[in-house]
PDB file of C-alpha atoms in Angstrom:
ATOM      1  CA  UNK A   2      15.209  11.331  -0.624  1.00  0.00           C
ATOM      2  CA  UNK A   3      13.050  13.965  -2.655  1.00  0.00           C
ATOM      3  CA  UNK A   4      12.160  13.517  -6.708  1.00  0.00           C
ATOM      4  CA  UNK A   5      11.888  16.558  -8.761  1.00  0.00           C
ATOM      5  CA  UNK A   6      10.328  16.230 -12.246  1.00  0.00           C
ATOM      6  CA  UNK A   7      10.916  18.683 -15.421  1.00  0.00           C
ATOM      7  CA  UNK A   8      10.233  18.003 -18.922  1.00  0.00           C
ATOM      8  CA  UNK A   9      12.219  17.689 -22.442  1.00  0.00           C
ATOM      9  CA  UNK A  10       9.039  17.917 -24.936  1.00  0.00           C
ATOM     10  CA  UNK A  11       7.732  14.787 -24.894  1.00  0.00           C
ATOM     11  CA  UNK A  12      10.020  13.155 -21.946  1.00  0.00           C
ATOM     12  CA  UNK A  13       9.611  13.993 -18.160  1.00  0.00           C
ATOM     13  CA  UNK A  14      13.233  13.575 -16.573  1.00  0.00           C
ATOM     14  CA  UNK A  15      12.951  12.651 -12.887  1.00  0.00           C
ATOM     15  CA  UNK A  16      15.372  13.654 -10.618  1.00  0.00           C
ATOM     16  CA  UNK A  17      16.141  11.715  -7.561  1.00  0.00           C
ATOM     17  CA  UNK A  18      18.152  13.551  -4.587  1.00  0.00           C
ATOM     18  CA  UNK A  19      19.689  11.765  -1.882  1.00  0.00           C
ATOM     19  CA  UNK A  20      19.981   7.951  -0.799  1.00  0.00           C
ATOM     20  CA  UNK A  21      17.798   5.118  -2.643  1.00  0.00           C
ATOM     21  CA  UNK A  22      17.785   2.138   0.093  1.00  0.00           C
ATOM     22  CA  UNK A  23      15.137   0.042   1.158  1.00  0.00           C
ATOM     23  CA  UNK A  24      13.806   2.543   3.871  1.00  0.00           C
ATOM     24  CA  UNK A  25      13.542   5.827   0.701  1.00  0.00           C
ATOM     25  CA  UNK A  26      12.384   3.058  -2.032  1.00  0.00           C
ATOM     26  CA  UNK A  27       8.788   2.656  -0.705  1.00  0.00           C
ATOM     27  CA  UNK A  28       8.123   6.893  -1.127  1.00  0.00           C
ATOM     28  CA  UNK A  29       9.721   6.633  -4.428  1.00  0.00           C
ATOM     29  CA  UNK A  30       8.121   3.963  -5.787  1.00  0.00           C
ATOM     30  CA  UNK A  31       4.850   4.977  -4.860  1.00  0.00           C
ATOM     31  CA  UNK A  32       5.628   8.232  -6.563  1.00  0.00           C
ATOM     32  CA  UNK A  33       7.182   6.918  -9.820  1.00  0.00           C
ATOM     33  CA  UNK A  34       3.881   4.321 -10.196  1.00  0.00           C
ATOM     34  CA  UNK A  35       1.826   7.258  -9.718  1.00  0.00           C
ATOM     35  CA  UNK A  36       3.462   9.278 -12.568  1.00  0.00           C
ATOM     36  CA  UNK A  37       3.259   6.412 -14.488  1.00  0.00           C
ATOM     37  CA  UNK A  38       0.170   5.274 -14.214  1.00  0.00           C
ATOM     38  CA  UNK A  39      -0.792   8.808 -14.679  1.00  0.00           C
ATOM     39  CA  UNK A  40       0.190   8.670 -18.304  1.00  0.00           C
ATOM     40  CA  UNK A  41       4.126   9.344 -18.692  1.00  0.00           C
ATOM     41  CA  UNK A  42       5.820   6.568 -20.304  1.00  0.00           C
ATOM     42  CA  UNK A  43       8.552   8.075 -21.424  1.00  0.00           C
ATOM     43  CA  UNK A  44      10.999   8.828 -18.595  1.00  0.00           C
ATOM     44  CA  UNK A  45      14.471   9.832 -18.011  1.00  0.00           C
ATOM     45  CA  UNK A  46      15.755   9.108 -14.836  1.00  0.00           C
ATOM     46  CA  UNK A  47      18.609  11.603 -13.273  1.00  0.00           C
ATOM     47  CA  UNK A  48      20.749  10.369 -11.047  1.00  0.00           C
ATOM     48  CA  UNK A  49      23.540  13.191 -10.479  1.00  0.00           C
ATOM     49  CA  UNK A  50      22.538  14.106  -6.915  1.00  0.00           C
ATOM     50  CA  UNK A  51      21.782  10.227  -6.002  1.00  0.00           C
ATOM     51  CA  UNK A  52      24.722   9.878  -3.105  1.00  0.00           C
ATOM     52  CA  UNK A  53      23.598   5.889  -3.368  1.00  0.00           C
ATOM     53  CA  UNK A  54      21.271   3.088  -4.792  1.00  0.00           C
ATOM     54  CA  UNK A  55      20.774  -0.362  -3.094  1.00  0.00           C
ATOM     55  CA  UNK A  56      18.399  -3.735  -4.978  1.00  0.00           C
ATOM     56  CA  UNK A  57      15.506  -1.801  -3.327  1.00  0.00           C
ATOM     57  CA  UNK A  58      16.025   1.246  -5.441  1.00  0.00           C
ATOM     58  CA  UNK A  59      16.713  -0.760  -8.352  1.00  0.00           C
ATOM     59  CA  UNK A  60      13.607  -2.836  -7.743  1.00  0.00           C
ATOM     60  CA  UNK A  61      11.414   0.509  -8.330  1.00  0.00           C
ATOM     61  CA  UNK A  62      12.701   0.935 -12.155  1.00  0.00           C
ATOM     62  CA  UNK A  63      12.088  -3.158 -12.988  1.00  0.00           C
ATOM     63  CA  UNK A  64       8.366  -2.389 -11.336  1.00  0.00           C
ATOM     64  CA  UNK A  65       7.913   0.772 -13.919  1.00  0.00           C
ATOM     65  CA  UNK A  66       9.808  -1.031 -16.660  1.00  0.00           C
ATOM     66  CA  UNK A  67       7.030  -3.880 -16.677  1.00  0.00           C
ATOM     67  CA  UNK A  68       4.384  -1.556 -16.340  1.00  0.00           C
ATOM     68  CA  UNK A  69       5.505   1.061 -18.709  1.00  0.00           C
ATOM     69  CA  UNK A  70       6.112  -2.076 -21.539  1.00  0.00           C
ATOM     70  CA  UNK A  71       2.879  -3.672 -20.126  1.00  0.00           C
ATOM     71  CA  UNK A  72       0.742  -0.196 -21.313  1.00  0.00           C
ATOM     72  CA  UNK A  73       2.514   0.828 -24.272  1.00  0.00           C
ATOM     73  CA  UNK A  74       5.643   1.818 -26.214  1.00  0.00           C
ATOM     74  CA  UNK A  75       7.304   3.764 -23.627  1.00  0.00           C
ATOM     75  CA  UNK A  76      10.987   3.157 -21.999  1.00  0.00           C
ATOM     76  CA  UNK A  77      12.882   4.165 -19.423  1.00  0.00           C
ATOM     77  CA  UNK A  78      16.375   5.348 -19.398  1.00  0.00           C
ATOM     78  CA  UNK A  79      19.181   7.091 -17.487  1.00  0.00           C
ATOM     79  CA  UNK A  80      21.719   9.384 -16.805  1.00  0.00           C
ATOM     80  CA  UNK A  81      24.238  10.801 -14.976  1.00  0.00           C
ATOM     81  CA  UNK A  82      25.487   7.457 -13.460  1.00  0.00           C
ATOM     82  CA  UNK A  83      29.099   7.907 -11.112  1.00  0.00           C
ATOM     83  CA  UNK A  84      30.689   6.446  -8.452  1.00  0.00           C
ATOM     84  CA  UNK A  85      28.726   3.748  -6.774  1.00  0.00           C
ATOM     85  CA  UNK A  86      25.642   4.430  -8.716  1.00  0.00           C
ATOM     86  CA  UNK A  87      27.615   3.331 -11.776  1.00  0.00           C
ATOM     87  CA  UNK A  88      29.091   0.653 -10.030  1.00  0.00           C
ATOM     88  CA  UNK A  89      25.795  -1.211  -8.513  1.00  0.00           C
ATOM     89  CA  UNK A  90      24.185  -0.812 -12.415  1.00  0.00           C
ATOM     90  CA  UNK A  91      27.462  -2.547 -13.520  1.00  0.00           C
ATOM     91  CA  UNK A  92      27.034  -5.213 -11.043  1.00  0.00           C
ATOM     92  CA  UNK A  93      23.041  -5.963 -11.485  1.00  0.00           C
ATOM     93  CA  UNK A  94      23.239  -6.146 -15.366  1.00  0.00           C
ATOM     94  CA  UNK A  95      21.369  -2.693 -15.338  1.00  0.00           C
ATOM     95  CA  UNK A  96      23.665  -1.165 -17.758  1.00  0.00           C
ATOM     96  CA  UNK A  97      22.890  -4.183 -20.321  1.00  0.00           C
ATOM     97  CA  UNK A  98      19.070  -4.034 -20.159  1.00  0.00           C
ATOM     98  CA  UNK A  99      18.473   0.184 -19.840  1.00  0.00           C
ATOM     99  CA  UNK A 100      19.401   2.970 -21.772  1.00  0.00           C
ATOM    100  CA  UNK A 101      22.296   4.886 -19.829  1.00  0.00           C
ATOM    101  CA  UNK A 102      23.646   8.464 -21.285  1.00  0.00           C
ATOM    102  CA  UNK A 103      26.714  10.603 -20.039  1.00  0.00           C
ATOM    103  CA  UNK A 104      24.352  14.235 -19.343  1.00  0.00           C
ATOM    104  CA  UNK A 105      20.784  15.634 -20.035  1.00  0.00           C
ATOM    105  CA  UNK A 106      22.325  16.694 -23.054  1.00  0.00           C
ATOM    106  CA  UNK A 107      23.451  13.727 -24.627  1.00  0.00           C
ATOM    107  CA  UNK A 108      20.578  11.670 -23.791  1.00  0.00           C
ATOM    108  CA  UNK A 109      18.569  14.581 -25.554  1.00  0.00           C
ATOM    109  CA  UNK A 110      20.194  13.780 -28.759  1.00  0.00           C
ATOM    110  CA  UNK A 111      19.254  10.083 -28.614  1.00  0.00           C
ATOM    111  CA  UNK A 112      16.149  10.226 -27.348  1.00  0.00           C
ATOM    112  CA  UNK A 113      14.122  12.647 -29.524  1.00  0.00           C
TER     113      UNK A 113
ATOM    114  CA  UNK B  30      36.479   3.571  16.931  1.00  0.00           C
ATOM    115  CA  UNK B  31      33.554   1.403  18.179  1.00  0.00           C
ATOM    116  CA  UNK B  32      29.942   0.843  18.317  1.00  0.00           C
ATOM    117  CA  UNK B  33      26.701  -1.354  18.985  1.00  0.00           C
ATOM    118  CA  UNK B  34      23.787   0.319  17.793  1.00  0.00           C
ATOM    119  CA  UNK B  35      20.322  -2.183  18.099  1.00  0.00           C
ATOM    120  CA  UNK B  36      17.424  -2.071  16.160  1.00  0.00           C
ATOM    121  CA  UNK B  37      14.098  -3.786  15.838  1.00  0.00           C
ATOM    122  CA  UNK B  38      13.421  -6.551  12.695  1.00  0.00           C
ATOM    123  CA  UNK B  39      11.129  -3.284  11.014  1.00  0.00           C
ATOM    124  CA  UNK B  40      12.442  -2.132   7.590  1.00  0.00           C
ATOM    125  CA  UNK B  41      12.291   1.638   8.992  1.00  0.00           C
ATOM    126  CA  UNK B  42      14.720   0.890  11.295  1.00  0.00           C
ATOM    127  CA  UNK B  43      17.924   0.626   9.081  1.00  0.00           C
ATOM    128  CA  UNK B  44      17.606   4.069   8.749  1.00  0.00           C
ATOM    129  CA  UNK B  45      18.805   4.426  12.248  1.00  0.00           C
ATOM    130  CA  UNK B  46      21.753   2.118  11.465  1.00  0.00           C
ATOM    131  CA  UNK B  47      22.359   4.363   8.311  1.00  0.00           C
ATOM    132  CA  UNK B  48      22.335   7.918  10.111  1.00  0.00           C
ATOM    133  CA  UNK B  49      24.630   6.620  12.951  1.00  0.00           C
ATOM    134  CA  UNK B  50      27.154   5.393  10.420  1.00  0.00           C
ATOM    135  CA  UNK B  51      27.059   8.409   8.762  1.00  0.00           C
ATOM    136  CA  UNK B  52      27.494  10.403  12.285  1.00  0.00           C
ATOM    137  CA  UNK B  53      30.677   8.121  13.138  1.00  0.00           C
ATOM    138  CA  UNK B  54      32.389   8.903   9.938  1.00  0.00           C
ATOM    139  CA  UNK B  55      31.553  12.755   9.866  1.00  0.00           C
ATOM    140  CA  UNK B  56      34.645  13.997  11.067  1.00  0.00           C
ATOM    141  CA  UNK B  57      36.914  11.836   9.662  1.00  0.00           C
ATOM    142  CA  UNK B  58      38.260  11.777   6.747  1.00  0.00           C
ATOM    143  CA  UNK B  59      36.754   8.563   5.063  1.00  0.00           C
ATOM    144  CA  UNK B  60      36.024   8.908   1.342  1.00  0.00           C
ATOM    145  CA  UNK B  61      32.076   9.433   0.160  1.00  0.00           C
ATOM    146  CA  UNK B  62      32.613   6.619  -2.034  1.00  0.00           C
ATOM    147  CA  UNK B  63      33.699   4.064   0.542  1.00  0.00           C
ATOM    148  CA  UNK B  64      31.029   5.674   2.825  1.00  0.00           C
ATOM    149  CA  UNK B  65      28.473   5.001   0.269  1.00  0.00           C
ATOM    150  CA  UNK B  66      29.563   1.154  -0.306  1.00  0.00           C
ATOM    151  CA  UNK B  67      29.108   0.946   3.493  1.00  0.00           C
ATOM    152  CA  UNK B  68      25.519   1.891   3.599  1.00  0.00           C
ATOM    153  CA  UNK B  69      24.951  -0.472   0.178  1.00  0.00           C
ATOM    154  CA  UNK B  70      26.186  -3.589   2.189  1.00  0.00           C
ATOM    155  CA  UNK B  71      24.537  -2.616   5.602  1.00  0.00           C
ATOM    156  CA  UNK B  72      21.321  -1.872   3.645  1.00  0.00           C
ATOM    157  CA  UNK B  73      21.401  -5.289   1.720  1.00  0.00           C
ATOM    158  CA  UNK B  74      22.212  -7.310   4.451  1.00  0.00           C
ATOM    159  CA  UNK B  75      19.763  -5.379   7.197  1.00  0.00           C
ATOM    160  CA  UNK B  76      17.058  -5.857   4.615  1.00  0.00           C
ATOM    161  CA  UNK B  77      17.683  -9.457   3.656  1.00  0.00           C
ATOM    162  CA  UNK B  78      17.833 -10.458   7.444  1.00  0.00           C
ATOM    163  CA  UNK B  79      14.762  -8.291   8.310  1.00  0.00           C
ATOM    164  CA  UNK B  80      12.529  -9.798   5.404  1.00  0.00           C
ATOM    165  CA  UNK B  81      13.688 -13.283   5.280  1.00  0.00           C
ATOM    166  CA  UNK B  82      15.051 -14.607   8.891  1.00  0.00           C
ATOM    167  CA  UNK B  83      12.233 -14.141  10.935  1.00  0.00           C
ATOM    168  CA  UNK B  84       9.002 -16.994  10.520  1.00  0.00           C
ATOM    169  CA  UNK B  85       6.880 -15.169  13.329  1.00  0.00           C
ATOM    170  CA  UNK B  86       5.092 -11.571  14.125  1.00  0.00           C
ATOM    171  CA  UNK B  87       7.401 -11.273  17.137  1.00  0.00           C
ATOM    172  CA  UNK B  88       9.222  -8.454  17.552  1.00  0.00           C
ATOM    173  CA  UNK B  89      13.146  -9.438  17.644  1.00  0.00           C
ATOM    174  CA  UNK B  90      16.164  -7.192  18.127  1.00  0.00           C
ATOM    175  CA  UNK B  91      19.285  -7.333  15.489  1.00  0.00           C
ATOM    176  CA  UNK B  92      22.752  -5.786  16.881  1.00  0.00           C
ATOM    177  CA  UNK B  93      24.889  -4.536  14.612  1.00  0.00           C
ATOM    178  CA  UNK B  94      28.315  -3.839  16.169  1.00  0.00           C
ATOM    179  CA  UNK B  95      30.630  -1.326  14.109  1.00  0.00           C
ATOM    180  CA  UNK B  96      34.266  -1.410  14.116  1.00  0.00           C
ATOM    181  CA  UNK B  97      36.537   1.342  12.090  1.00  0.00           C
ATOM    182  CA  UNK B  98      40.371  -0.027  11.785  1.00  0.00           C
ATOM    183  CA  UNK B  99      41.603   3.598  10.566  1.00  0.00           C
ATOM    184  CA  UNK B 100      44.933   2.058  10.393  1.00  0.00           C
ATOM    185  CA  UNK B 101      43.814  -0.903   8.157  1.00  0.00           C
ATOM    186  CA  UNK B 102      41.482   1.255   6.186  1.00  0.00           C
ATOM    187  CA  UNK B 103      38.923  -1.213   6.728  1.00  0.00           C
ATOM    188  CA  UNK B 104      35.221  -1.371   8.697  1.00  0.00           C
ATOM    189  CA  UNK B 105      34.203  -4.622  10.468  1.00  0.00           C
ATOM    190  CA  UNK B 106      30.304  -5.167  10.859  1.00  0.00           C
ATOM    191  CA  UNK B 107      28.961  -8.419  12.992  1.00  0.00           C
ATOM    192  CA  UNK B 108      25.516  -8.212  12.577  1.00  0.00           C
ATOM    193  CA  UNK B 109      23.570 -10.848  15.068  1.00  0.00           C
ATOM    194  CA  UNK B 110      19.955 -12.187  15.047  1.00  0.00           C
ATOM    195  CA  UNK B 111      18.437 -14.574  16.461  1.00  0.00           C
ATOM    196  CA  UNK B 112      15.939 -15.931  12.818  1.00  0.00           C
ATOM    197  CA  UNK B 113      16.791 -18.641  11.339  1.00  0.00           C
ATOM    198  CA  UNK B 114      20.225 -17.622   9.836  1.00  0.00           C
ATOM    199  CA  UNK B 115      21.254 -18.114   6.542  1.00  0.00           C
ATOM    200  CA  UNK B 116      24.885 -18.221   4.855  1.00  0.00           C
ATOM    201  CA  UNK B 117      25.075 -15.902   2.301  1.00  0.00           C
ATOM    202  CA  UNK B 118      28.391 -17.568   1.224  1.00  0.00           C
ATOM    203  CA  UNK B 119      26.275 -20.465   0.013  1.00  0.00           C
ATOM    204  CA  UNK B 120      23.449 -18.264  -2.035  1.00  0.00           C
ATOM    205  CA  UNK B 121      23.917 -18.282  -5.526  1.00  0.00           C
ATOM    206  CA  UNK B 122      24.079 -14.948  -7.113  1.00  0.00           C
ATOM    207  CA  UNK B 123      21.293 -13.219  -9.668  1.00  0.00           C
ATOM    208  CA  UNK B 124      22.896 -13.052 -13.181  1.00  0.00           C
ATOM    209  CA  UNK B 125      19.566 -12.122 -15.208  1.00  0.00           C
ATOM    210  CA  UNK B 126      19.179  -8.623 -15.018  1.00  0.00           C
ATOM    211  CA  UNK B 127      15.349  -8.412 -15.079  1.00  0.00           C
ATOM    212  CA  UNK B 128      14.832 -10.559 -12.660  1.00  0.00           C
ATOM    213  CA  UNK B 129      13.908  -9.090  -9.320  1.00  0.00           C
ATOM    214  CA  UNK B 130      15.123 -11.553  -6.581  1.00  0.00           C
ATOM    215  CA  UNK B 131      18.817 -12.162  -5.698  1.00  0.00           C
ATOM    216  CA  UNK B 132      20.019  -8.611  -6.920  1.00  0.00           C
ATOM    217  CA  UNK B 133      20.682  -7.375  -3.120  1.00  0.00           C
ATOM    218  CA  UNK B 134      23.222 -10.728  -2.466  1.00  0.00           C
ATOM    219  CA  UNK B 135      24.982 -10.112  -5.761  1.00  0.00           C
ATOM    220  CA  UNK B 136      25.906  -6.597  -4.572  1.00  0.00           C
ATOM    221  CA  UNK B 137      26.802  -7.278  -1.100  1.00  0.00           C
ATOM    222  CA  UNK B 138      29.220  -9.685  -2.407  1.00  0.00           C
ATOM    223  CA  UNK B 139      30.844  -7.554  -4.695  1.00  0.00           C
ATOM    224  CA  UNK B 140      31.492  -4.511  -2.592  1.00  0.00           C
ATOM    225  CA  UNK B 141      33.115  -6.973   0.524  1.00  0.00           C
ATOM    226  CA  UNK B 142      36.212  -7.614   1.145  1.00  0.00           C
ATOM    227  CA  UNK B 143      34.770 -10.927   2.575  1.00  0.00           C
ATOM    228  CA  UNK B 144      32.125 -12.417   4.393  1.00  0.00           C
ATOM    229  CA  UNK B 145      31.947 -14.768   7.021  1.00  0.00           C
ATOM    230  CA  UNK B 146      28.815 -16.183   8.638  1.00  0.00           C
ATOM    231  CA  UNK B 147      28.427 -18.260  11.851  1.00  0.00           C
ATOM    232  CA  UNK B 148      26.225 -19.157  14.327  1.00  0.00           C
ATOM    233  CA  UNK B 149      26.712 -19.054  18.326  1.00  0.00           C
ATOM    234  CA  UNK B 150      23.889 -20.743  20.387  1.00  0.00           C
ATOM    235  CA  UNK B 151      20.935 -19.351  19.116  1.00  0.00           C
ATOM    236  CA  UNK B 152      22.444 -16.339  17.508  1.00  0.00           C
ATOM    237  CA  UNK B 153      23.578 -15.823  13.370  1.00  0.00           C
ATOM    238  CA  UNK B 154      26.546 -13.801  12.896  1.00  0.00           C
ATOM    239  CA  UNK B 155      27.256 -12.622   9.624  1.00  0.00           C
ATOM    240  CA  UNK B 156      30.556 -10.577   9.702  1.00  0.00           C
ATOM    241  CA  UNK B 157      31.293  -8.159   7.066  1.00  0.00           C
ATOM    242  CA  UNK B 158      34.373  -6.576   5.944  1.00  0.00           C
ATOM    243  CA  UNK B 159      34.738  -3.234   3.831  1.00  0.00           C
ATOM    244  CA  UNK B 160      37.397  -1.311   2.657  1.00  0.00           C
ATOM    245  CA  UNK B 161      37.269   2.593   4.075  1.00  0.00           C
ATOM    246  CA  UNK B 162      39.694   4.299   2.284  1.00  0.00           C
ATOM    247  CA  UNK B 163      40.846   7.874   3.487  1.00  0.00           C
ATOM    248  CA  UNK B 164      41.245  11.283   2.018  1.00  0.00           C
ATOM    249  CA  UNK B 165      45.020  11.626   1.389  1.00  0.00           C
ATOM    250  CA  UNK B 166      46.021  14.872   2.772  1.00  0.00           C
TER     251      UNK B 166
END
C-alpha cells in the first residue's frame, strides 16, 4: 500500500495504491489522521490503482469523516470506484453517505 | 490444487495468508476480480476471528486450508480455531452506513457463495465458498 497526495486548489486528492485490508489500514490511517489533523479538510480520495478495500479500509474514511465534520466544514469524497471497490461501497451504504465521481475531472467540476 | 498455510491469532499475519493466495493463483488464469473477492472474504473473516475469538493473551494457531476446484470455478476455505467460535450465519448484518461495527460480516456475506460454520471437539470451522471465475481464452 503507498498514498500519494497532489492538490486541485483548495482540495488535496489522495491517492491510494495497492490493497486496503486490515494488515495496510493501520499505515494508512495513521497517515490520513495526520494530514488531517494537519489542516486539510477537504479531501478527494482516488481509488483507480486500489486492487481492493476490506471494513478495515473503510473504517479509516468513517474515522476522518467524524473528525473532519467534528473540526469544521470540510468533506470527503471519491473517485474512481471499479470492480470490487465499487462493489464493497455498494454493499456498506458508502455510496449513500459520500460523495462518489466517475474521474478527477468530473469531481473537479462539482467540487469547486 | 491444495493447501494449509498456518498462522498465528496476530493481525500481521493475514498478510501471509494474502501473499500465498496470491502465489497459488499466479499462473493461472483466475480473474483479478474474483482474486480480489477472495482476499475481501479471507481478510474479513481472518480479522473477525483474530479480534473477537480469542478471551486470553495466548498465542493460538488458525489453519486455513485452501482448495481451488478449477473445474467448478469455485475456491473452498475451512478456516479452524480453537476461540470461542461464532456462527456468522446467525450475526445480523450492519445496514447503517456510518456505523462502524458489523460492516466486515455484511461483506463477507455478500461476496460467498455460502457459508457454513461448525464445530469439531474443540475446534470452529467456518467453511467458505467463492466463485473463481477464469479468463476465457
Amino acid at each position: 500500500m503507498e498514498i500519494k497526495v497532489s492538490s486541485l486548489e483548495k482540495i488535496k486528492i489522495i491517492h491510494i495504491l495497492g490493497e486496503l485490508n486490515s494488515v495496510t489500514s493501520v499505515e494508512a490511517e495513521q497517515k490520513i489522521i495526520q494530514f488531517i489533523v494537519g489542516g486539510n479538510q477537504n479531501l478527494l480520495i482516488d481509488f483507480s490503482n486500489l486492487q481492493y478495500i476490506s471494513s478495515a479500509g473503510l473504517r479509516i474514511f468513517l474515522v476522518a469523516n467524524k473528525l473532519i465534520k467534528k473540526n469544521g466544514t470540510g468533506s470527503i469524497s471519491f473517485c474512481n470506484l471499479t470492480g470490487t471497490v465499487k462493489e464493497v461501497f455498494e454493499i456498506s451504504g458508502f455510496q449513500k453517505i459520500f460523495r462518489c465521481f466517475a474521474d478527477i475531472e468530473a469531481a473537479k467540476s462539482q467540487l469547486q | 490444487m491444495q493447501e494449509t498455510i498456518t498462522i498465528p491469532n496476530k493481525l500481521n499475519s493475514i498478510q501471509i495468508v494474502l501473499d500465498r493466495v496470491k502465489r497459488i493463483h499466479k499462473k493461472d488464469n483466475v480473474t483479478q476480480e474474483s482474486i480480489q473477492r477472495i482476499m475481501i472474504v479471507l481478510d474479513e473473516l481472518l480479522s473477525n476471528i483474530i479480534k473477537y475469538s480469542f478471551q486470553d493473551n495466548e498465542e493460538h494457531f488458525i489453519e486455513v486450508d485452501y482448495v481451488f476446484n478449477r473445474d467448478a470455478g469455485q475456491v473452498e476455505i475451512n478456516i479452524r480455531d480453537d476461540g470461542r467460535g461464532f456462527d456468522l450465519n446467525l450475526y445480523p448484518i450492519c445496514e447503517d452506513g456510518l456505523n462502524e461495527g458489523g460492516k466486515g460480516i455484511k461483506i463477507l456475506k455478500e461476496l460467498s457463495d455460502h457459508i457454513h460454520y461448525f464445530r469439531e471437539g474443540n475446534l470452529n470451522n467456518n467453511k467458505i465458498w467463492i466463485q473463481a471465475n477464469c479468463l476465457t481464452t
